[in-house]
PDB file of C-alpha atoms in Angstrom:
ATOM      1  CA  MET I   1       0.000   0.000   0.000  1.00  0.00           C
ATOM      2  CA  LEU I   2       1.344   3.448  -0.894  1.00  0.00           C
ATOM      3  CA  PRO I   3       2.223   5.839   1.954  1.00  0.00           C
ATOM      4  CA  GLY I   4      -0.864   7.775   2.927  1.00  0.00           C
ATOM      5  CA  ALA I   5      -3.195   5.376   1.121  1.00  0.00           C
ATOM      6  CA  GLY I   6      -4.577   4.058   4.406  1.00  0.00           C
ATOM      7  CA  GLU I   7      -5.240   7.578   5.677  1.00  0.00           C
ATOM      8  CA  GLY I   8      -6.938   8.507   2.406  1.00  0.00           C
ATOM      9  CA  ARG I   9      -9.133   5.411   2.537  1.00  0.00           C
ATOM     10  CA  MET I  10     -10.100   6.189   6.135  1.00  0.00           C
ATOM     11  CA  LEU I  11     -11.003   9.801   5.284  1.00  0.00           C
ATOM     12  CA  SER I  12     -13.035   8.648   2.296  1.00  0.00           C
ATOM     13  CA  THR I  13     -14.892   6.154   4.485  1.00  0.00           C
ATOM     14  CA  PHE I  14     -15.516   8.798   7.143  1.00  0.00           C
ATOM     15  CA  SER I  15     -17.047  11.171   4.587  1.00  0.00           C
ATOM     16  CA  SER I  16     -19.527   8.457   3.611  1.00  0.00           C
ATOM     17  CA  LEU I  17     -20.279   7.613   7.234  1.00  0.00           C
ATOM     18  CA  ALA I  18     -20.792  11.290   8.077  1.00  0.00           C
ATOM     19  CA  LEU I  19     -23.743  11.495   5.678  1.00  0.00           C
ATOM     20  CA  PHE I  20     -25.357   8.369   7.141  1.00  0.00           C
ATOM     21  CA  ALA I  21     -24.765   9.665  10.672  1.00  0.00           C
ATOM     22  CA  LEU I  22     -26.193  13.091   9.795  1.00  0.00           C
ATOM     23  CA  ALA I  23     -29.301  11.433   8.398  1.00  0.00           C
ATOM     24  CA  GLY I  24     -29.631   9.526  11.673  1.00  0.00           C
ATOM     25  CA  ALA I  25     -29.096  12.628  13.804  1.00  0.00           C
ATOM     26  CA  ILE I  26     -31.888  14.471  12.002  1.00  0.00           C
ATOM     27  CA  SER I  27     -34.713  12.840  13.908  1.00  0.00           C
ATOM     28  CA  THR I  28     -37.173  14.501  16.259  1.00  0.00           C
ATOM     29  CA  VAL I  29     -37.575  11.555  18.639  1.00  0.00           C
ATOM     30  CA  PRO I  30     -34.105  11.348  20.287  1.00  0.00           C
ATOM     31  CA  VAL I  31     -33.729  15.101  20.747  1.00  0.00           C
ATOM     32  CA  SER I  32     -37.305  15.451  22.044  1.00  0.00           C
ATOM     33  CA  VAL I  33     -36.783  12.630  24.538  1.00  0.00           C
ATOM     34  CA  THR I  34     -33.487  14.187  25.633  1.00  0.00           C
ATOM     35  CA  ILE I  35     -35.112  17.564  26.253  1.00  0.00           C
ATOM     36  CA  LEU I  36     -37.982  15.955  28.169  1.00  0.00           C
ATOM     37  CA  ILE I  37     -35.443  14.274  30.450  1.00  0.00           C
ATOM     38  CA  LEU I  38     -33.569  17.538  30.981  1.00  0.00           C
ATOM     39  CA  LEU I  39     -36.829  19.369  31.800  1.00  0.00           C
ATOM     40  CA  SER I  40     -38.022  16.661  34.186  1.00  0.00           C
ATOM     41  CA  PRO I  41     -38.078  17.268  37.980  1.00  0.00           C
ATOM     42  CA  ASP I  42     -34.829  15.321  38.484  1.00  0.00           C
ATOM     43  CA  PRO I  43     -32.820  15.459  35.244  1.00  0.00           C
ATOM     44  CA  ARG I  44     -29.586  14.345  36.903  1.00  0.00           C
ATOM     45  CA  ARG I  45     -31.113  10.907  37.451  1.00  0.00           C
ATOM     46  CA  GLY I  46     -31.691  10.308  33.764  1.00  0.00           C
ATOM     47  CA  ALA I  47     -29.571  12.562  31.548  1.00  0.00           C
ATOM     48  CA  LEU I  48     -26.212  10.773  31.743  1.00  0.00           C
ATOM     49  CA  PRO I  49     -27.631   7.197  31.755  1.00  0.00           C
ATOM     50  CA  PHE I  50     -29.704   8.070  28.678  1.00  0.00           C
ATOM     51  CA  LEU I  51     -26.657   9.574  26.952  1.00  0.00           C
ATOM     52  CA  ILE I  52     -24.527   6.537  27.788  1.00  0.00           C
ATOM     53  CA  GLY I  53     -27.226   4.152  26.560  1.00  0.00           C
ATOM     54  CA  SER I  54     -27.654   6.094  23.314  1.00  0.00           C
ATOM     55  CA  LEU I  55     -23.933   6.087  22.541  1.00  0.00           C
ATOM     56  CA  ALA I  56     -23.455   2.468  23.595  1.00  0.00           C
ATOM     57  CA  GLY I  57     -26.369   1.338  21.445  1.00  0.00           C
ATOM     58  CA  SER I  58     -24.948   3.001  18.336  1.00  0.00           C
ATOM     59  CA  ILE I  59     -21.482   1.588  18.968  1.00  0.00           C
ATOM     60  CA  VAL I  60     -22.815  -1.939  19.501  1.00  0.00           C
ATOM     61  CA  VAL I  61     -25.067  -2.008  16.423  1.00  0.00           C
ATOM     62  CA  VAL I  62     -22.464  -0.505  14.081  1.00  0.00           C
ATOM     63  CA  GLY I  63     -19.636  -2.568  15.541  1.00  0.00           C
ATOM     64  CA  LEU I  64     -21.543  -5.853  15.335  1.00  0.00           C
ATOM     65  CA  SER I  65     -22.598  -5.041  11.768  1.00  0.00           C
ATOM     66  CA  ALA I  66     -19.018  -4.292  10.719  1.00  0.00           C
ATOM     67  CA  VAL I  67     -17.648  -7.444  12.339  1.00  0.00           C
ATOM     68  CA  GLY I  68     -20.521  -9.723  11.380  1.00  0.00           C
ATOM     69  CA  LEU I  69     -20.491  -8.770   7.714  1.00  0.00           C
ATOM     70  CA  GLN I  70     -16.839  -9.797   7.492  1.00  0.00           C
ATOM     71  CA  PHE I  71     -17.907 -13.409   8.056  1.00  0.00           C
ATOM     72  CA  LEU I  72     -20.318 -13.485   5.124  1.00  0.00           C
ATOM     73  CA  PRO I  73     -19.383 -16.095   2.504  1.00  0.00           C
ATOM     74  CA  VAL I  74     -19.420 -13.450  -0.274  1.00  0.00           C
ATOM     75  CA  ARG I  75     -16.832 -10.694   0.065  1.00  0.00           C
ATOM     76  CA  PRO I  76     -16.487  -7.667  -2.239  1.00  0.00           C
ATOM     77  CA  PRO I  77     -13.536  -7.847  -4.682  1.00  0.00           C
ATOM     78  CA  ARG I  78     -10.573  -5.834  -3.470  1.00  0.00           C
ATOM     79  CA  LEU I  79     -10.408  -3.757  -6.646  1.00  0.00           C
ATOM     80  CA  HIS I  80     -14.075  -2.687  -6.571  1.00  0.00           C
ATOM     81  CA  LYS I  81     -14.627  -1.518  -3.004  1.00  0.00           C
ATOM     82  CA  ASP I  82     -15.671   1.982  -4.103  1.00  0.00           C
ATOM     83  CA  GLU I  83     -18.353   0.482  -6.320  1.00  0.00           C
ATOM     84  CA  TRP I  84     -19.675  -1.578  -3.407  1.00  0.00           C
ATOM     85  CA  VAL I  85     -19.812   1.511  -1.201  1.00  0.00           C
ATOM     86  CA  ALA I  86     -21.609   3.419  -3.971  1.00  0.00           C
ATOM     87  CA  GLN I  87     -24.166   0.633  -4.364  1.00  0.00           C
ATOM     88  CA  ILE I  88     -24.774   0.532  -0.609  1.00  0.00           C
ATOM     89  CA  ALA I  89     -25.236   4.318  -0.585  1.00  0.00           C
ATOM     90  CA  ILE I  90     -27.718   4.150  -3.492  1.00  0.00           C
ATOM     91  CA  VAL I  91     -29.900   1.613  -1.688  1.00  0.00           C
ATOM     92  CA  THR I  92     -29.707   3.569   1.566  1.00  0.00           C
ATOM     93  CA  GLY I  93     -30.443   6.843  -0.211  1.00  0.00           C
ATOM     94  CA  ALA I  94     -33.498   5.346  -1.899  1.00  0.00           C
ATOM     95  CA  LEU I  95     -34.802   4.101   1.455  1.00  0.00           C
ATOM     96  CA  LEU I  96     -34.208   7.525   3.009  1.00  0.00           C
ATOM     97  CA  ILE I  97     -36.200   9.133   0.196  1.00  0.00           C
ATOM     98  CA  ALA I  98     -39.048   6.703   0.843  1.00  0.00           C
ATOM     99  CA  TYR I  99     -38.891   7.471   4.561  1.00  0.00           C
ATOM    100  CA  ALA I 100     -38.960  11.212   3.872  1.00  0.00           C
ATOM    101  CA  VAL I 101     -42.081  10.759   1.759  1.00  0.00           C
ATOM    102  CA  TYR I 102     -43.647   8.826   4.643  1.00  0.00           C
ATOM    103  CA  LEU I 103     -42.866  11.723   7.006  1.00  0.00           C
ATOM    104  CA  PHE I 104     -44.480  14.178   4.596  1.00  0.00           C
ATOM    105  CA  VAL I 105     -47.737  12.249   4.193  1.00  0.00           C
ATOM    106  CA  SER I 106     -48.159  10.900   7.745  1.00  0.00           C
ATOM    107  CA  LYS I 107     -49.127  12.742  10.895  1.00  0.00           C
ATOM    108  CA  GLY I 108     -47.031  12.970  14.030  1.00  0.00           C
ATOM    109  CA  GLY I 109     -49.812  12.217  16.488  1.00  0.00           C
ATOM    110  CA  ARG I 110     -48.338   8.854  17.479  1.00  0.00           C
ATOM    111  CA  ASP I 111     -44.956  10.382  18.321  1.00  0.00           C
ATOM    112  CA  ASN I 112     -46.601  13.125  20.394  1.00  0.00           C
ATOM    113  CA  ALA I 113     -48.658  10.558  22.305  1.00  0.00           C
ATOM    114  CA  MET I 114     -45.517   8.510  22.975  1.00  0.00           C
ATOM    115  CA  LEU I 115     -43.679  11.583  24.269  1.00  0.00           C
ATOM    116  CA  GLY I 116     -46.617  12.399  26.534  1.00  0.00           C
ATOM    117  CA  LYS I 117     -46.480   8.943  28.098  1.00  0.00           C
ATOM    118  CA  MET I 118     -42.705   9.208  28.532  1.00  0.00           C
ATOM    119  CA  LYS I 119     -42.995  12.589  30.249  1.00  0.00           C
ATOM    120  CA  SER I 120     -45.241  11.167  32.958  1.00  0.00           C
ATOM    121  CA  ARG I 121     -43.055   8.071  33.268  1.00  0.00           C
ATOM    122  CA  PHE I 122     -39.854  10.087  33.738  1.00  0.00           C
ATOM    123  CA  ARG I 123     -41.027  11.360  37.123  1.00  0.00           C
ATOM    124  CA  ALA I 124     -40.507   7.956  38.735  1.00  0.00           C
ATOM    125  CA  ALA I 125     -38.081   6.249  36.333  1.00  0.00           C
ATOM    126  CA  ARG I 126     -34.838   4.858  37.715  1.00  0.00           C
ATOM    127  CA  PRO I 127     -31.395   5.433  36.140  1.00  0.00           C
ATOM    128  CA  TRP I 128     -31.224   1.965  34.564  1.00  0.00           C
ATOM    129  CA  GLU I 129     -34.540   2.616  32.803  1.00  0.00           C
ATOM    130  CA  PHE I 130     -33.084   5.706  31.131  1.00  0.00           C
ATOM    131  CA  LEU I 131     -30.077   3.614  30.105  1.00  0.00           C
ATOM    132  CA  VAL I 132     -32.350   0.989  28.543  1.00  0.00           C
ATOM    133  CA  LEU I 133     -34.366   3.705  26.803  1.00  0.00           C
ATOM    134  CA  GLY I 134     -31.196   5.093  25.218  1.00  0.00           C
ATOM    135  CA  LEU I 135     -30.239   1.617  24.030  1.00  0.00           C
ATOM    136  CA  GLY I 136     -33.753   0.950  22.747  1.00  0.00           C
ATOM    137  CA  LEU I 137     -33.957   4.062  20.583  1.00  0.00           C
ATOM    138  CA  ASN I 138     -31.138   2.575  18.507  1.00  0.00           C
ATOM    139  CA  LEU I 139     -33.522  -0.233  17.509  1.00  0.00           C
ATOM    140  CA  ARG I 140     -35.896   2.020  15.578  1.00  0.00           C
ATOM    141  CA  PRO I 141     -36.090   0.973  11.883  1.00  0.00           C
ATOM    142  CA  LYS I 142     -34.330   4.096  10.569  1.00  0.00           C
ATOM    143  CA  ALA I 143     -31.593   3.855  13.207  1.00  0.00           C
ATOM    144  CA  ILE I 144     -30.968   0.176  12.447  1.00  0.00           C
ATOM    145  CA  LEU I 145     -30.890   0.814   8.680  1.00  0.00           C
ATOM    146  CA  LEU I 146     -28.282   3.556   8.979  1.00  0.00           C
ATOM    147  CA  ALA I 147     -26.196   1.734  11.599  1.00  0.00           C
ATOM    148  CA  VAL I 148     -26.083  -1.484   9.556  1.00  0.00           C
ATOM    149  CA  THR I 149     -25.229   0.571   6.458  1.00  0.00           C
ATOM    150  CA  ALA I 150     -22.382   2.255   8.340  1.00  0.00           C
ATOM    151  CA  GLY I 151     -21.155  -1.126   9.518  1.00  0.00           C
ATOM    152  CA  ALA I 152     -21.282  -2.452   5.952  1.00  0.00           C
ATOM    153  CA  VAL I 153     -19.218   0.473   4.648  1.00  0.00           C
ATOM    154  CA  ILE I 154     -16.587  -0.064   7.350  1.00  0.00           C
ATOM    155  CA  SER I 155     -16.578  -3.818   6.694  1.00  0.00           C
ATOM    156  CA  VAL I 156     -16.124  -3.404   2.935  1.00  0.00           C
ATOM    157  CA  GLN I 157     -13.014  -1.269   3.437  1.00  0.00           C
ATOM    158  CA  GLU I 158     -11.328  -4.020   5.513  1.00  0.00           C
ATOM    159  CA  LEU I 159      -9.558  -1.499   7.719  1.00  0.00           C
ATOM    160  CA  PRO I 160      -7.227  -2.481  10.583  1.00  0.00           C
ATOM    161  CA  PRO I 161      -8.921  -2.776  14.004  1.00  0.00           C
ATOM    162  CA  LEU I 162      -7.863   0.645  15.347  1.00  0.00           C
ATOM    163  CA  PRO I 163      -8.992   2.784  12.373  1.00  0.00           C
ATOM    164  CA  GLY I 164     -12.177   0.736  12.103  1.00  0.00           C
ATOM    165  CA  SER I 165     -12.919   1.246  15.801  1.00  0.00           C
ATOM    166  CA  LEU I 166     -12.290   4.985  15.500  1.00  0.00           C
ATOM    167  CA  LEU I 167     -14.779   5.172  12.624  1.00  0.00           C
ATOM    168  CA  VAL I 168     -17.386   3.346  14.699  1.00  0.00           C
ATOM    169  CA  LEU I 169     -16.868   5.826  17.558  1.00  0.00           C
ATOM    170  CA  ALA I 170     -16.990   8.784  15.165  1.00  0.00           C
ATOM    171  CA  TYR I 171     -20.261   7.555  13.655  1.00  0.00           C
ATOM    172  CA  ALA I 172     -21.773   7.095  17.121  1.00  0.00           C
ATOM    173  CA  ALA I 173     -20.729  10.606  18.178  1.00  0.00           C
ATOM    174  CA  VAL I 174     -22.249  12.250  15.094  1.00  0.00           C
ATOM    175  CA  VAL I 175     -25.459  10.221  14.997  1.00  0.00           C
ATOM    176  CA  GLN I 176     -26.050  10.893  18.706  1.00  0.00           C
ATOM    177  CA  SER I 177     -25.185  14.593  18.469  1.00  0.00           C
ATOM    178  CA  ALA I 178     -28.872  15.423  18.962  1.00  0.00           C
ATOM    179  CA  VAL I 179     -28.507  13.849  22.415  1.00  0.00           C
ATOM    180  CA  ILE I 180     -24.956  14.950  23.211  1.00  0.00           C
ATOM    181  CA  ILE I 181     -25.404  18.663  22.472  1.00  0.00           C
ATOM    182  CA  PRO I 182     -28.502  19.322  24.657  1.00  0.00           C
ATOM    183  CA  VAL I 183     -26.968  17.356  27.542  1.00  0.00           C
ATOM    184  CA  ALA I 184     -23.687  19.284  27.202  1.00  0.00           C
ATOM    185  CA  VAL I 185     -25.547  22.615  27.178  1.00  0.00           C
ATOM    186  CA  TRP I 186     -27.530  21.587  30.241  1.00  0.00           C
ATOM    187  CA  LEU I 187     -24.437  20.389  32.131  1.00  0.00           C
ATOM    188  CA  ARG I 188     -22.744  23.728  31.542  1.00  0.00           C
ATOM    189  CA  SER I 189     -25.583  25.709  33.126  1.00  0.00           C
ATOM    190  CA  PRO I 190     -28.721  23.796  34.156  1.00  0.00           C
ATOM    191  CA  GLU I 191     -30.677  26.891  35.202  1.00  0.00           C
ATOM    192  CA  ARG I 192     -29.913  28.940  32.081  1.00  0.00           C
ATOM    193  CA  ALA I 193     -30.645  25.981  29.816  1.00  0.00           C
ATOM    194  CA  GLN I 194     -34.271  25.648  30.893  1.00  0.00           C
ATOM    195  CA  VAL I 195     -35.688  28.464  28.754  1.00  0.00           C
ATOM    196  CA  PRO I 196     -33.933  27.617  25.449  1.00  0.00           C
ATOM    197  CA  LEU I 197     -34.594  23.905  25.894  1.00  0.00           C
ATOM    198  CA  THR I 198     -38.297  24.555  26.474  1.00  0.00           C
ATOM    199  CA  ALA I 199     -38.444  26.818  23.417  1.00  0.00           C
ATOM    200  CA  LEU I 200     -36.629  24.221  21.304  1.00  0.00           C
ATOM    201  CA  PHE I 201     -38.970  21.447  22.427  1.00  0.00           C
ATOM    202  CA  ASN I 202     -42.056  23.492  21.555  1.00  0.00           C
ATOM    203  CA  TRP I 203     -40.568  24.416  18.172  1.00  0.00           C
ATOM    204  CA  LEU I 204     -39.778  20.764  17.430  1.00  0.00           C
ATOM    205  CA  GLN I 205     -43.357  19.735  18.165  1.00  0.00           C
ATOM    206  CA  ARG I 206     -44.589  22.273  15.599  1.00  0.00           C
ATOM    207  CA  HIS I 207     -41.977  22.042  12.849  1.00  0.00           C
ATOM    208  CA  GLY I 208     -39.559  19.214  13.631  1.00  0.00           C
ATOM    209  CA  ARG I 209     -41.253  16.516  11.578  1.00  0.00           C
ATOM    210  CA  ARG I 210     -41.341  18.623   8.399  1.00  0.00           C
ATOM    211  CA  ILE I 211     -37.750  19.802   8.856  1.00  0.00           C
ATOM    212  CA  ALA I 212     -36.623  16.189   9.381  1.00  0.00           C
ATOM    213  CA  ALA I 213     -38.500  15.133   6.235  1.00  0.00           C
ATOM    214  CA  ILE I 214     -36.915  17.863   4.113  1.00  0.00           C
ATOM    215  CA  ALA I 215     -33.395  17.177   5.423  1.00  0.00           C
ATOM    216  CA  THR I 216     -33.775  13.397   5.047  1.00  0.00           C
ATOM    217  CA  LEU I 217     -35.060  13.833   1.489  1.00  0.00           C
ATOM    218  CA  ALA I 218     -32.129  16.095   0.602  1.00  0.00           C
ATOM    219  CA  ILE I 219     -29.565  13.647   2.019  1.00  0.00           C
ATOM    220  CA  GLY I 220     -31.248  10.705   0.273  1.00  0.00           C
ATOM    221  CA  ILE I 221     -31.250  12.477  -3.099  1.00  0.00           C
ATOM    222  CA  PHE I 222     -27.608  13.509  -2.649  1.00  0.00           C
ATOM    223  CA  LEU I 223     -26.551   9.963  -1.733  1.00  0.00           C
ATOM    224  CA  VAL I 224     -28.290   8.488  -4.779  1.00  0.00           C
ATOM    225  CA  GLY I 225     -27.077  11.145  -7.212  1.00  0.00           C
ATOM    226  CA  TYR I 226     -23.480  11.279  -5.999  1.00  0.00           C
ATOM    227  CA  SER I 227     -23.168   7.502  -5.782  1.00  0.00           C
ATOM    228  CA  LEU I 228     -24.493   7.023  -9.300  1.00  0.00           C
ATOM    229  CA  LEU I 229     -21.687   9.259 -10.539  1.00  0.00           C
ATOM    230  CA  GLN I 230     -19.148   6.978  -8.821  1.00  0.00           C
ATOM    231  CA  LEU I 231     -20.232   3.863 -10.712  1.00  0.00           C
TER     232      LEU I 231
END
């Protein structure tokens, strides 16, 4: 391998993963749940366990996907890895477009009802329940799709363990940024964070679903169009 080829391959893989992670981060459910926890009577009981569970869930799903796919009987040819990545991105982009259309035509009443039930439950929930909730949100269909896709991209590149592990951690950090950022803001100044977090939550309930649909559609179209040019 030429000097710098490994670094270039890792950067190329990260750029692909960043789009998948961004698509995963643009979701109203994780950020809304995070804000509800931070606005609950005892946020210290749930904020960090929920954050840990969210990050751990992403790392586990992506890591298991990357490792598990390496044991498949069919492996991509070494000389056509970029084509495999492009094909994976096209399929994922098409599914994201379909999901965006679903967000446009469906109503968010079910999500609002779920958040209402969670809000009342948070008053008595124990730390381990917040941890499990963070893990569980990684099992939503969209989250699983993007995490398995990220794992497949890492697996196809056949990177050494350390660079592969760093990519898994980077994906988890980006995809969970909607959880990490509100918690970090709250930790810095819990009292001052109350007003902006409340305003953000109310704004998300009014506009979040449409914004998520538009952003998901844009990322899906970009993934399909750009990947087609790579074939």
